[in-house]
PDB file of C-alpha atoms and ligand atoms in Angstrom:
ATOM      1  CA  MET A   5      -0.153   0.297   0.208  1.00  0.00           C
ATOM      2  CA  PRO A   6       1.523   2.999  -1.090  1.00  0.00           C
ATOM      3  CA  VAL A   7       2.167   5.591   1.722  1.00  0.00           C
ATOM      4  CA  ALA A   8       1.166   9.067   1.824  1.00  0.00           C
ATOM      5  CA  LEU A   9       3.847  10.769   1.545  1.00  0.00           C
ATOM      6  CA  ASP A  10       2.553  14.128   3.666  1.00  0.00           C
ATOM      7  CA  LEU A  11       2.336  12.004   6.211  1.00  0.00           C
ATOM      8  CA  VAL A  12       5.599  11.068   6.050  1.00  0.00           C
ATOM      9  CA  GLU A  13       6.543  14.137   6.363  1.00  0.00           C
ATOM     10  CA  ASP A  14       4.944  15.453   9.027  1.00  0.00           C
ATOM     11  CA  ILE A  15       5.545  12.669  11.682  1.00  0.00           C
ATOM     12  CA  LEU A  16       9.586  14.786  10.337  1.00  0.00           C
ATOM     13  CA  ARG A  17       8.698  17.647  10.915  1.00  0.00           C
ATOM     14  CA  LEU A  18       6.952  17.076  13.944  1.00  0.00           C
ATOM     15  CA  LYS A  19       9.976  14.787  15.723  1.00  0.00           C
ATOM     16  CA  LYS A  20      12.140  17.932  14.722  1.00  0.00           C
ATOM     17  CA  GLU A  21       9.923  20.106  15.938  1.00  0.00           C
ATOM     18  CA  LYS A  22       9.923  18.002  19.400  1.00  0.00           C
ATOM     19  CA  ASN A  23      12.762  17.101  19.641  1.00  0.00           C
ATOM     20  CA  ALA A  24      12.468  13.634  19.489  1.00  0.00           C
ATOM     21  CA  VAL A  25      14.031  10.313  18.271  1.00  0.00           C
ATOM     22  CA  ILE A  26      11.554   7.459  16.523  1.00  0.00           C
ATOM     23  CA  LEU A  27      13.020   4.421  18.551  1.00  0.00           C
ATOM     24  CA  ALA A  28      10.930   0.830  16.125  1.00  0.00           C
ATOM     25  CA  HIS A  29      11.263  -2.719  16.846  1.00  0.00           C
ATOM     26  CA  ASN A  30      11.508  -4.900  13.975  1.00  0.00           C
ATOM     27  CA  TYR A  31       8.655  -6.088  14.694  1.00  0.00           C
ATOM     28  CA  GLN A  32       6.772  -3.034  13.067  1.00  0.00           C
ATOM     29  CA  VAL A  33       5.191  -2.413  10.191  1.00  0.00           C
ATOM     30  CA  GLY A  34       7.835  -1.595   7.159  1.00  0.00           C
ATOM     31  CA  PRO A  35       6.124   1.894   6.633  1.00  0.00           C
ATOM     32  CA  ILE A  36       7.400   3.367  10.811  1.00  0.00           C
ATOM     33  CA  GLN A  37      10.942   0.796  10.321  1.00  0.00           C
ATOM     34  CA  ASP A  38      11.445   3.584   7.068  1.00  0.00           C
ATOM     35  CA  ILE A  39      10.047   6.303   9.346  1.00  0.00           C
ATOM     36  CA  ALA A  40      12.700   5.197  12.090  1.00  0.00           C
ATOM     37  CA  ASP A  41      16.138   6.683  13.618  1.00  0.00           C
ATOM     38  CA  TYR A  42      17.161   3.306  14.717  1.00  0.00           C
ATOM     39  CA  VAL A  43      15.486  -0.087  14.321  1.00  0.00           C
ATOM     40  CA  GLY A  44      16.304  -3.600  16.325  1.00  0.00           C
ATOM     41  CA  ASP A  45      16.275  -5.874  18.549  1.00  0.00           C
ATOM     42  CA  SER A  46      15.156  -5.535  22.391  1.00  0.00           C
ATOM     43  CA  LEU A  47      19.023  -5.695  23.737  1.00  0.00           C
ATOM     44  CA  GLY A  48      19.693  -2.607  20.733  1.00  0.00           C
ATOM     45  CA  LEU A  49      17.001  -0.430  21.293  1.00  0.00           C
ATOM     46  CA  SER A  50      17.367  -0.518  25.160  1.00  0.00           C
ATOM     47  CA  TYR A  51      21.550   0.622  24.534  1.00  0.00           C
ATOM     48  CA  GLN A  52      19.766   3.466  22.094  1.00  0.00           C
ATOM     49  CA  ALA A  53      17.026   4.564  24.588  1.00  0.00           C
ATOM     50  CA  ARG A  54      19.348   5.446  27.158  1.00  0.00           C
ATOM     51  CA  GLU A  55      22.354   6.407  25.029  1.00  0.00           C
ATOM     52  CA  THR A  56      19.903   9.572  23.697  1.00  0.00           C
ATOM     53  CA  ASP A  57      20.189  12.897  23.731  1.00  0.00           C
ATOM     54  CA  ALA A  58      16.754  13.557  21.752  1.00  0.00           C
ATOM     55  CA  GLU A  59      13.664  14.699  25.357  1.00  0.00           C
ATOM     56  CA  VAL A  60      11.239  13.217  23.146  1.00  0.00           C
ATOM     57  CA  ILE A  61      11.306   9.220  22.776  1.00  0.00           C
ATOM     58  CA  ALA A  62       8.692   7.473  20.329  1.00  0.00           C
ATOM     59  CA  PHE A  63       8.899   4.272  20.548  1.00  0.00           C
ATOM     60  CA  CYS A  64       7.761   1.884  18.136  1.00  0.00           C
ATOM     61  CA  GLY A  65       6.816  -1.144  19.735  1.00  0.00           C
ATOM     62  CA  VAL A  66       4.993  -2.152  22.376  1.00  0.00           C
ATOM     63  CA  HIS A  67       4.264  -1.237  25.957  1.00  0.00           C
ATOM     64  CA  PHE A  68       7.461  -2.950  28.102  1.00  0.00           C
ATOM     65  CA  MET A  69       9.240  -1.856  25.300  1.00  0.00           C
ATOM     66  CA  ALA A  70       8.764   1.474  25.786  1.00  0.00           C
ATOM     67  CA  GLU A  71       8.399   0.999  29.740  1.00  0.00           C
ATOM     68  CA  THR A  72      11.871  -0.376  29.108  1.00  0.00           C
ATOM     69  CA  ALA A  73      12.463   3.056  27.742  1.00  0.00           C
ATOM     70  CA  LYS A  74      11.267   5.269  30.067  1.00  0.00           C
ATOM     71  CA  ILE A  75      12.512   3.157  33.281  1.00  0.00           C
ATOM     72  CA  LEU A  76      16.217   4.564  31.798  1.00  0.00           C
ATOM     73  CA  ASN A  77      15.075   8.172  31.563  1.00  0.00           C
ATOM     74  CA  PRO A  78      12.744   8.783  33.937  1.00  0.00           C
ATOM     75  CA  ASP A  79      13.066  12.912  32.949  1.00  0.00           C
ATOM     76  CA  LYS A  80      12.574  12.925  29.668  1.00  0.00           C
ATOM     77  CA  THR A  81       9.416  12.242  27.513  1.00  0.00           C
ATOM     78  CA  VAL A  82       8.059   9.083  26.096  1.00  0.00           C
ATOM     79  CA  VAL A  83       5.105   8.088  24.060  1.00  0.00           C
ATOM     80  CA  LEU A  84       3.676   5.255  22.209  1.00  0.00           C
ATOM     81  CA  PRO A  85       2.287   4.767  19.316  1.00  0.00           C
ATOM     82  CA  ASP A  86      -0.717   2.535  21.030  1.00  0.00           C
ATOM     83  CA  LYS A  87      -1.529   2.588  24.661  1.00  0.00           C
ATOM     84  CA  ASP A  88      -2.627  -0.944  24.281  1.00  0.00           C
ATOM     85  CA  ALA A  89       0.029  -2.868  22.541  1.00  0.00           C
ATOM     86  CA  GLY A  90       0.760  -5.349  25.575  1.00  0.00           C
ATOM     87  CA  CYS A  91       2.428  -8.602  25.389  1.00  0.00           C
ATOM     88  CA  SER A  92       0.756 -12.576  26.479  1.00  0.00           C
ATOM     89  CA  LEU A  93       4.027 -12.383  28.081  1.00  0.00           C
ATOM     90  CA  GLU A  94       3.553  -9.667  29.954  1.00  0.00           C
ATOM     91  CA  GLN A  95       0.245 -11.013  30.882  1.00  0.00           C
ATOM     92  CA  ALA A  96       1.389 -14.216  31.898  1.00  0.00           C
ATOM     93  CA  CYS A  97       2.950 -12.991  35.206  1.00  0.00           C
ATOM     94  CA  PRO A  98       1.522 -10.160  36.706  1.00  0.00           C
ATOM     95  CA  ALA A  99       3.752  -8.243  38.976  1.00  0.00           C
ATOM     96  CA  ASP A 100       1.661  -8.856  42.603  1.00  0.00           C
ATOM     97  CA  GLN A 101       1.644 -13.219  41.101  1.00  0.00           C
ATOM     98  CA  LEU A 102       5.597 -13.100  41.265  1.00  0.00           C
ATOM     99  CA  GLU A 103       5.571 -11.394  44.597  1.00  0.00           C
ATOM    100  CA  ALA A 104       3.052 -13.666  46.116  1.00  0.00           C
ATOM    101  CA  TYR A 105       5.312 -16.810  44.721  1.00  0.00           C
ATOM    102  CA  LEU A 106       8.403 -14.929  46.418  1.00  0.00           C
ATOM    103  CA  LYS A 107       6.963 -14.752  49.609  1.00  0.00           C
ATOM    104  CA  GLU A 108       5.676 -18.579  49.716  1.00  0.00           C
ATOM    105  CA  ASN A 109       9.467 -19.970  48.881  1.00  0.00           C
ATOM    106  CA  GLU A 110      10.953 -16.948  50.918  1.00  0.00           C
ATOM    107  CA  ASP A 111      13.177 -19.937  51.849  1.00  0.00           C
ATOM    108  CA  LYS A 112      14.575 -20.646  47.994  1.00  0.00           C
ATOM    109  CA  ASN A 113      16.530 -17.507  48.003  1.00  0.00           C
ATOM    110  CA  TYR A 114      15.677 -17.370  44.374  1.00  0.00           C
ATOM    111  CA  TYR A 115      18.042 -14.900  42.295  1.00  0.00           C
ATOM    112  CA  VAL A 116      15.293 -13.839  39.797  1.00  0.00           C
ATOM    113  CA  ILE A 117      16.501 -13.382  36.584  1.00  0.00           C
ATOM    114  CA  ALA A 118      13.700 -11.686  34.187  1.00  0.00           C
ATOM    115  CA  TYR A 119      13.240 -11.525  30.422  1.00  0.00           C
ATOM    116  CA  ILE A 120      12.949  -7.742  29.503  1.00  0.00           C
ATOM    117  CA  ASN A 121       9.210  -8.926  27.816  1.00  0.00           C
ATOM    118  CA  CYS A 122       7.496  -7.980  31.018  1.00  0.00           C
ATOM    119  CA  SER A 123       6.174  -5.090  32.901  1.00  0.00           C
ATOM    120  CA  ALA A 124       7.916  -2.894  35.679  1.00  0.00           C
ATOM    121  CA  GLY A 125       6.665  -4.094  37.911  1.00  0.00           C
ATOM    122  CA  VAL A 126       7.719  -7.549  37.481  1.00  0.00           C
ATOM    123  CA  LYS A 127      11.784  -6.325  36.365  1.00  0.00           C
ATOM    124  CA  ALA A 128      11.086  -4.040  40.051  1.00  0.00           C
ATOM    125  CA  LEU A 129      10.738  -7.450  41.838  1.00  0.00           C
ATOM    126  CA  CYS A 130      13.628  -9.657  39.839  1.00  0.00           C
ATOM    127  CA  ASP A 131      17.410 -10.053  39.890  1.00  0.00           C
ATOM    128  CA  VAL A 132      18.443  -8.774  36.490  1.00  0.00           C
ATOM    129  CA  ILE A 133      16.732  -7.772  33.515  1.00  0.00           C
ATOM    130  CA  CYS A 134      17.832 -10.647  29.889  1.00  0.00           C
ATOM    131  CA  THR A 135      17.084 -10.267  26.432  1.00  0.00           C
ATOM    132  CA  SER A 136      16.600 -12.905  23.430  1.00  0.00           C
ATOM    133  CA  GLY A 137      20.146 -11.289  23.051  1.00  0.00           C
ATOM    134  CA  ASN A 138      21.865 -12.354  26.041  1.00  0.00           C
ATOM    135  CA  ALA A 139      20.151 -15.138  27.757  1.00  0.00           C
ATOM    136  CA  PRO A 140      22.747 -17.405  28.143  1.00  0.00           C
ATOM    137  CA  LEU A 141      25.304 -14.721  28.759  1.00  0.00           C
ATOM    138  CA  ILE A 142      23.140 -13.273  31.296  1.00  0.00           C
ATOM    139  CA  VAL A 143      22.113 -16.998  33.026  1.00  0.00           C
ATOM    140  CA  GLU A 144      25.918 -17.748  33.273  1.00  0.00           C
ATOM    141  CA  LYS A 145      27.364 -14.585  35.198  1.00  0.00           C
ATOM    142  CA  ALA A 146      24.436 -15.190  37.948  1.00  0.00           C
ATOM    143  CA  PRO A 147      25.776 -16.285  41.504  1.00  0.00           C
ATOM    144  CA  ALA A 148      26.934 -19.787  41.607  1.00  0.00           C
ATOM    145  CA  ASP A 149      25.469 -19.898  45.370  1.00  0.00           C
ATOM    146  CA  ARG A 150      21.354 -19.722  44.627  1.00  0.00           C
ATOM    147  CA  PRO A 151      18.840 -21.022  42.722  1.00  0.00           C
ATOM    148  CA  ILE A 152      17.471 -19.523  40.034  1.00  0.00           C
ATOM    149  CA  LEU A 153      13.853 -18.098  38.959  1.00  0.00           C
ATOM    150  CA  PHE A 154      13.141 -17.313  35.237  1.00  0.00           C
ATOM    151  CA  VAL A 155      10.698 -15.558  34.338  1.00  0.00           C
ATOM    152  CA  PRO A 156       7.962 -15.039  32.399  1.00  0.00           C
ATOM    153  CA  ASP A 157       9.146 -17.452  29.060  1.00  0.00           C
ATOM    154  CA  ALA A 158       9.384 -21.280  29.620  1.00  0.00           C
ATOM    155  CA  ASN A 159      10.662 -21.455  26.069  1.00  0.00           C
ATOM    156  CA  LEU A 160      13.341 -18.925  26.481  1.00  0.00           C
ATOM    157  CA  GLY A 161      14.110 -20.266  29.559  1.00  0.00           C
ATOM    158  CA  GLN A 162      14.330 -23.986  28.303  1.00  0.00           C
ATOM    159  CA  TRP A 163      16.374 -22.934  25.046  1.00  0.00           C
ATOM    160  CA  VAL A 164      18.933 -21.196  27.574  1.00  0.00           C
ATOM    161  CA  MET A 165      19.100 -24.067  29.710  1.00  0.00           C
ATOM    162  CA  GLU A 166      19.585 -25.898  26.601  1.00  0.00           C
ATOM    163  CA  GLN A 167      22.562 -23.679  26.217  1.00  0.00           C
ATOM    164  CA  THR A 168      24.566 -22.821  29.258  1.00  0.00           C
ATOM    165  CA  GLY A 169      23.785 -26.464  31.345  1.00  0.00           C
ATOM    166  CA  ARG A 170      22.167 -24.301  34.200  1.00  0.00           C
ATOM    167  CA  GLN A 171      19.316 -25.493  35.652  1.00  0.00           C
ATOM    168  CA  MET A 172      16.580 -23.111  36.243  1.00  0.00           C
ATOM    169  CA  ASP A 173      12.812 -23.011  37.669  1.00  0.00           C
ATOM    170  CA  LEU A 174       9.845 -21.780  34.647  1.00  0.00           C
ATOM    171  CA  TRP A 175       7.551 -19.048  35.123  1.00  0.00           C
ATOM    172  CA  GLN A 176       5.356 -20.351  32.582  1.00  0.00           C
ATOM    173  CA  GLY A 177       4.692 -17.956  30.175  1.00  0.00           C
ATOM    174  CA  SER A 178       4.807 -18.219  26.666  1.00  0.00           C
ATOM    175  CA  CYS A 179       4.447 -15.941  23.471  1.00  0.00           C
ATOM    176  CA  TYR A 180       1.228 -16.931  22.011  1.00  0.00           C
ATOM    177  CA  VAL A 181       3.027 -16.192  18.416  1.00  0.00           C
ATOM    178  CA  HIS A 182       6.183 -18.213  18.582  1.00  0.00           C
ATOM    179  CA  VAL A 183       3.783 -20.645  20.363  1.00  0.00           C
ATOM    180  CA  GLU A 184       2.229 -21.395  16.803  1.00  0.00           C
ATOM    181  CA  PHE A 185       4.524 -22.184  14.681  1.00  0.00           C
ATOM    182  CA  THR A 186       4.480 -26.394  14.521  1.00  0.00           C
ATOM    183  CA  ARG A 187       6.495 -29.975  13.644  1.00  0.00           C
ATOM    184  CA  ASP A 188       4.040 -29.824  11.463  1.00  0.00           C
ATOM    185  CA  SER A 189       4.361 -26.109   9.515  1.00  0.00           C
ATOM    186  CA  ILE A 190       8.331 -26.330   9.363  1.00  0.00           C
ATOM    187  CA  HIS A 191       7.907 -29.504   8.328  1.00  0.00           C
ATOM    188  CA  LYS A 192       5.836 -28.936   5.604  1.00  0.00           C
ATOM    189  CA  ILE A 193       7.879 -25.591   4.427  1.00  0.00           C
ATOM    190  CA  LYS A 194      11.223 -27.728   4.815  1.00  0.00           C
ATOM    191  CA  GLU A 195       9.763 -29.581   1.836  1.00  0.00           C
ATOM    192  CA  GLU A 196       9.345 -26.694  -0.832  1.00  0.00           C
ATOM    193  CA  TYR A 197      12.423 -25.440   0.361  1.00  0.00           C
ATOM    194  CA  PRO A 198      15.062 -28.473   1.052  1.00  0.00           C
ATOM    195  CA  ASP A 199      17.832 -26.749   1.179  1.00  0.00           C
ATOM    196  CA  ALA A 200      16.297 -24.008   3.254  1.00  0.00           C
ATOM    197  CA  LEU A 201      18.679 -23.057   6.474  1.00  0.00           C
ATOM    198  CA  VAL A 202      15.803 -22.439   9.345  1.00  0.00           C
ATOM    199  CA  VAL A 203      16.537 -19.548  11.786  1.00  0.00           C
ATOM    200  CA  ALA A 204      14.331 -19.480  14.904  1.00  0.00           C
ATOM    201  CA  HIS A 205      13.766 -17.619  17.420  1.00  0.00           C
ATOM    202  CA  PRO A 206      13.598 -18.255  21.016  1.00  0.00           C
ATOM    203  CA  GLU A 207      10.052 -17.929  22.767  1.00  0.00           C
ATOM    204  CA  CYS A 208       9.641 -21.317  19.679  1.00  0.00           C
ATOM    205  CA  THR A 209       8.397 -24.398  21.276  1.00  0.00           C
ATOM    206  CA  GLN A 210      11.618 -27.410  21.586  1.00  0.00           C
ATOM    207  CA  ALA A 211       9.564 -29.218  19.166  1.00  0.00           C
ATOM    208  CA  VAL A 212      10.389 -26.378  15.996  1.00  0.00           C
ATOM    209  CA  ARG A 213      13.971 -25.252  18.041  1.00  0.00           C
ATOM    210  CA  LEU A 214      15.043 -28.785  17.245  1.00  0.00           C
ATOM    211  CA  LEU A 215      14.471 -27.650  13.085  1.00  0.00           C
ATOM    212  CA  ALA A 216      16.146 -25.081  13.371  1.00  0.00           C
ATOM    213  CA  ASP A 217      19.802 -24.548  11.933  1.00  0.00           C
ATOM    214  CA  GLU A 218      20.662 -21.264  14.400  1.00  0.00           C
ATOM    215  CA  VAL A 219      18.039 -20.070  17.367  1.00  0.00           C
ATOM    216  CA  CYS A 220      18.766 -16.569  17.913  1.00  0.00           C
ATOM    217  CA  SER A 221      17.428 -12.785  18.643  1.00  0.00           C
ATOM    218  CA  THR A 222      15.674 -10.803  15.893  1.00  0.00           C
ATOM    219  CA  GLU A 223      18.948  -8.519  15.543  1.00  0.00           C
ATOM    220  CA  LYS A 224      20.976 -12.338  15.697  1.00  0.00           C
ATOM    221  CA  MET A 225      19.118 -12.952  12.724  1.00  0.00           C
ATOM    222  CA  ILE A 226      19.870 -10.227  10.713  1.00  0.00           C
ATOM    223  CA  HIS A 227      24.025 -11.552  11.138  1.00  0.00           C
ATOM    224  CA  PHE A 228      22.606 -15.100  10.020  1.00  0.00           C
ATOM    225  CA  CYS A 229      21.490 -14.533   7.130  1.00  0.00           C
ATOM    226  CA  LYS A 230      23.924 -12.255   5.620  1.00  0.00           C
ATOM    227  CA  SER A 231      26.294 -14.855   6.023  1.00  0.00           C
ATOM    228  CA  ALA A 232      24.741 -17.911   5.590  1.00  0.00           C
ATOM    229  CA  PRO A 233      26.409 -20.204   3.054  1.00  0.00           C
ATOM    230  CA  SER A 234      22.637 -21.319   1.237  1.00  0.00           C
ATOM    231  CA  ASP A 235      20.375 -18.225  -0.973  1.00  0.00           C
ATOM    232  CA  ASN A 236      17.108 -19.424   0.693  1.00  0.00           C
ATOM    233  CA  ILE A 237      16.258 -18.905   4.559  1.00  0.00           C
ATOM    234  CA  ILE A 238      12.864 -19.708   6.090  1.00  0.00           C
ATOM    235  CA  VAL A 239      12.552 -17.067   9.652  1.00  0.00           C
ATOM    236  CA  VAL A 240      10.563 -18.829  12.506  1.00  0.00           C
ATOM    237  CA  THR A 241       9.559 -15.147  14.242  1.00  0.00           C
ATOM    238  CA  GLU A 242       6.750 -12.239  13.253  1.00  0.00           C
ATOM    239  CA  SER A 243       6.044 -11.943  10.339  1.00  0.00           C
ATOM    240  CA  GLY A 244       7.346  -7.886  10.692  1.00  0.00           C
ATOM    241  CA  MET A 245      11.008  -9.493  10.857  1.00  0.00           C
ATOM    242  CA  LEU A 246      11.261 -10.035   6.897  1.00  0.00           C
ATOM    243  CA  HIS A 247      10.877  -6.239   6.211  1.00  0.00           C
ATOM    244  CA  ARG A 248      14.563  -5.195   8.138  1.00  0.00           C
ATOM    245  CA  LEU A 249      15.864  -8.889   6.283  1.00  0.00           C
ATOM    246  CA  ARG A 250      14.438  -7.595   2.798  1.00  0.00           C
ATOM    247  CA  LYS A 251      15.852  -5.022   2.685  1.00  0.00           C
ATOM    248  CA  GLU A 252      19.426  -5.994   5.038  1.00  0.00           C
ATOM    249  CA  CYS A 253      19.812  -8.994   2.672  1.00  0.00           C
ATOM    250  CA  PRO A 254      18.231  -8.488  -0.621  1.00  0.00           C
ATOM    251  CA  ASP A 255      20.416 -11.436  -2.660  1.00  0.00           C
ATOM    252  CA  LYS A 256      18.275 -13.685   0.257  1.00  0.00           C
ATOM    253  CA  ASN A 257      15.429 -15.660  -0.259  1.00  0.00           C
ATOM    254  CA  LEU A 258      14.369 -14.809   2.874  1.00  0.00           C
ATOM    255  CA  ILE A 259      10.739 -16.927   3.556  1.00  0.00           C
ATOM    256  CA  ALA A 260       8.134 -16.348   6.052  1.00  0.00           C
ATOM    257  CA  GLY A 261       8.159 -19.287   8.527  1.00  0.00           C
ATOM    258  CA  PRO A 262       4.087 -20.714   8.354  1.00  0.00           C
ATOM    259  CA  THR A 263       2.104 -21.902  11.046  1.00  0.00           C
ATOM    260  CA  ASP A 264      -0.553 -24.907  10.672  1.00  0.00           C
ATOM    261  CA  ASN A 265      -3.434 -22.089   9.766  1.00  0.00           C
ATOM    262  CA  CYS A 266      -1.472 -19.391   7.893  1.00  0.00           C
ATOM    263  CA  ALA A 267       1.222 -18.543   6.107  1.00  0.00           C
ATOM    264  CA  CYS A 268       2.880 -16.581   8.137  1.00  0.00           C
ATOM    265  CA  ALA A 269       2.637 -15.221  11.760  1.00  0.00           C
ATOM    266  CA  ASP A 270       1.687 -12.074  12.454  1.00  0.00           C
ATOM    267  CA  CYS A 271       1.818 -10.250  16.376  1.00  0.00           C
ATOM    268  CA  ARG A 272      -1.526  -8.264  16.898  1.00  0.00           C
ATOM    269  CA  TYR A 273       0.460  -6.379  19.227  1.00  0.00           C
ATOM    270  CA  MET A 274       2.722  -4.817  17.260  1.00  0.00           C
ATOM    271  CA  LYS A 275       0.549  -4.082  14.531  1.00  0.00           C
ATOM    272  CA  MET A 276      -1.204  -1.796  16.090  1.00  0.00           C
ATOM    273  CA  ASN A 277       0.604   1.108  16.030  1.00  0.00           C
ATOM    274  CA  THR A 278       0.210   2.890  12.558  1.00  0.00           C
ATOM    275  CA  LEU A 279       2.031   5.250  11.326  1.00  0.00           C
ATOM    276  CA  GLU A 280      -1.605   7.657  11.795  1.00  0.00           C
ATOM    277  CA  LYS A 281      -0.720   6.370  15.505  1.00  0.00           C
ATOM    278  CA  LEU A 282       3.171   7.973  15.408  1.00  0.00           C
ATOM    279  CA  HIS A 283       2.260  10.933  14.370  1.00  0.00           C
ATOM    280  CA  SER A 284      -0.958  12.112  16.857  1.00  0.00           C
ATOM    281  CA  CYS A 285       1.399  10.876  19.342  1.00  0.00           C
ATOM    282  CA  LEU A 286       4.066  13.079  18.778  1.00  0.00           C
ATOM    283  CA  GLU A 287       2.200  15.801  17.639  1.00  0.00           C
ATOM    284  CA  ASN A 288      -0.171  15.630  20.887  1.00  0.00           C
ATOM    285  CA  LEU A 289       2.960  13.911  22.914  1.00  0.00           C
ATOM    286  CA  SER A 290       0.409  10.918  24.368  1.00  0.00           C
ATOM    287  CA  PRO A 291       0.131   8.194  25.404  1.00  0.00           C
ATOM    288  CA  GLN A 292       3.170   9.067  27.078  1.00  0.00           C
ATOM    289  CA  VAL A 293       4.372   5.930  29.621  1.00  0.00           C
ATOM    290  CA  GLU A 294       3.982   6.885  33.521  1.00  0.00           C
ATOM    291  CA  ILE A 295       5.905   4.799  36.074  1.00  0.00           C
ATOM    292  CA  PRO A 296       5.425   4.640  40.103  1.00  0.00           C
ATOM    293  CA  GLU A 297       9.270   6.593  41.122  1.00  0.00           C
ATOM    294  CA  ASP A 298       9.794   4.062  43.734  1.00  0.00           C
ATOM    295  CA  VAL A 299       8.463   1.325  40.926  1.00  0.00           C
ATOM    296  CA  ARG A 300      10.969   2.553  38.296  1.00  0.00           C
ATOM    297  CA  ALA A 301      14.237   2.739  40.922  1.00  0.00           C
ATOM    298  CA  LYS A 302      13.975  -0.719  41.138  1.00  0.00           C
ATOM    299  CA  ALA A 303      13.741  -2.007  38.008  1.00  0.00           C
ATOM    300  CA  GLU A 304      16.282   1.024  36.754  1.00  0.00           C
ATOM    301  CA  VAL A 305      18.693  -1.364  39.271  1.00  0.00           C
ATOM    302  CA  SER A 306      18.220  -4.846  37.807  1.00  0.00           C
ATOM    303  CA  LEU A 307      17.924  -2.778  33.528  1.00  0.00           C
ATOM    304  CA  LEU A 308      21.362  -1.784  34.681  1.00  0.00           C
ATOM    305  CA  ARG A 309      23.480  -4.568  36.008  1.00  0.00           C
ATOM    306  CA  MET A 310      22.086  -5.826  32.444  1.00  0.00           C
ATOM    307  CA  LEU A 311      23.263  -3.405  30.527  1.00  0.00           C
ATOM    308  CA  GLU A 312      26.588  -3.833  32.279  1.00  0.00           C
ATOM    309  CA  GLN A 313      26.973  -7.279  32.156  1.00  0.00           C
ATOM    310  CA  SER A 314      26.342  -7.558  28.701  1.00  0.00           C
ATOM    311  CA  ARG A 315      28.101  -5.184  27.231  1.00  0.00           C
TER     312      ARG A 315
HETATM  313  P1  LIG B 427      13.664  -8.868  20.287  1.00  0.00           P
HETATM  314  O1  LIG B 427      14.201  -9.030  21.363  1.00  0.00           O
HETATM  315  O2  LIG B 427      14.524 -11.030  20.064  1.00  0.00           O
HETATM  316  O3  LIG B 427      13.324  -8.720  19.252  1.00  0.00           O
HETATM  317  O4  LIG B 427      12.596 -10.486  20.687  1.00  0.00           O
HETATM  318  C1  LIG B 427      11.424  -9.617  21.481  1.00  0.00           C
HETATM  319  C2  LIG B 427      10.193  -9.813  20.975  1.00  0.00           C
HETATM  320  O5  LIG B 427       9.301  -9.453  21.859  1.00  0.00           O
HETATM  321  C3  LIG B 427       9.904 -10.981  20.674  1.00  0.00           C
HETATM  322  O6  LIG B 427       8.619 -12.079  20.389  1.00  0.00           O
HETATM  323 FE1  LIG B 428       5.037 -10.342  23.034  1.00  0.00          FE
HETATM  324 FE2  LIG B 428       5.197 -12.232  20.983  1.00  0.00          FE
HETATM  325 FE3  LIG B 428       4.532  -9.474  20.225  1.00  0.00          FE
HETATM  326 FE4  LIG B 428       7.406 -10.749  21.331  1.00  0.00          FE
HETATM  327  S1  LIG B 428       5.751 -11.333  19.557  1.00  0.00           S
HETATM  328  S2  LIG B 428       5.472  -8.368  21.912  1.00  0.00           S
HETATM  329  S3  LIG B 428       6.726 -12.132  22.864  1.00  0.00           S
HETATM  330  S4  LIG B 428       3.610 -11.545  22.030  1.00  0.00           S
END
């Protein structure tokens, strides 16, 4: 669909007028990725959010990502195109449930590692954050004499255990998009492209990960596809990833991983953002992310620990 040029121009005008930076996740729709100052995965976006000197951060992703930018920038204005853009992983682990669980299990003295796909309230309760781009590294740096509780993604947690050999207790959350890929759906597409390599996100189930040549974060998928020895690559993650990959690897045939019912998988939350809503949030500086200061300050400790440990 052609993108209205005057809308794009007006977003760029507002960006300048408000001294804003536009950060976008790899799953955003193409027109948003094309207008953003930076497009990346959760880890890269966290570093960008920490390093920007813009006064306003317009965060095109889901709510927990914009919240992460605010945790790191309490004095900046952080806006997002749609405040209802949530995440099934965030919903799977409400802060009050985690708090109650930790109280019930106080005797275990858990070291709590939270995948960044969680609320500020959960980040405030844990010791360190990780992303799919650094999870094995963060787990390897955990104290050897304490049991680990990993929240909220059980699939990512299981993959990290396989990578590191470290046992962890896993919160039973999952990404509703990535669990839609199945052994059958990947086998079927492999029949069509027998020589294709498969790259999958670690939020996929173990059955799917076992069929992959590489399991990695969205940003690492770019490096994998660029240097892959095969022209055909099946990309088992949310469909928005294909836009960035096709731009960065124009000589490859990048094939969306299918589910049992669809030719590709969309995250309905990521797809709530549109250029029109981006324009509106920049114009009105609303909706904004707000976090109670006591929660933000605690969440910042676990986030900064991650940023230090993954450099
Ligand atoms: P990445 O950090 O790998 O981009 O993953 C974020 C996400 O939400 C995956 O579903
Ligand atoms: Fe959350 Fe899954 Fe959407 Fe990523 S793809 S934002 S984990 S629901």
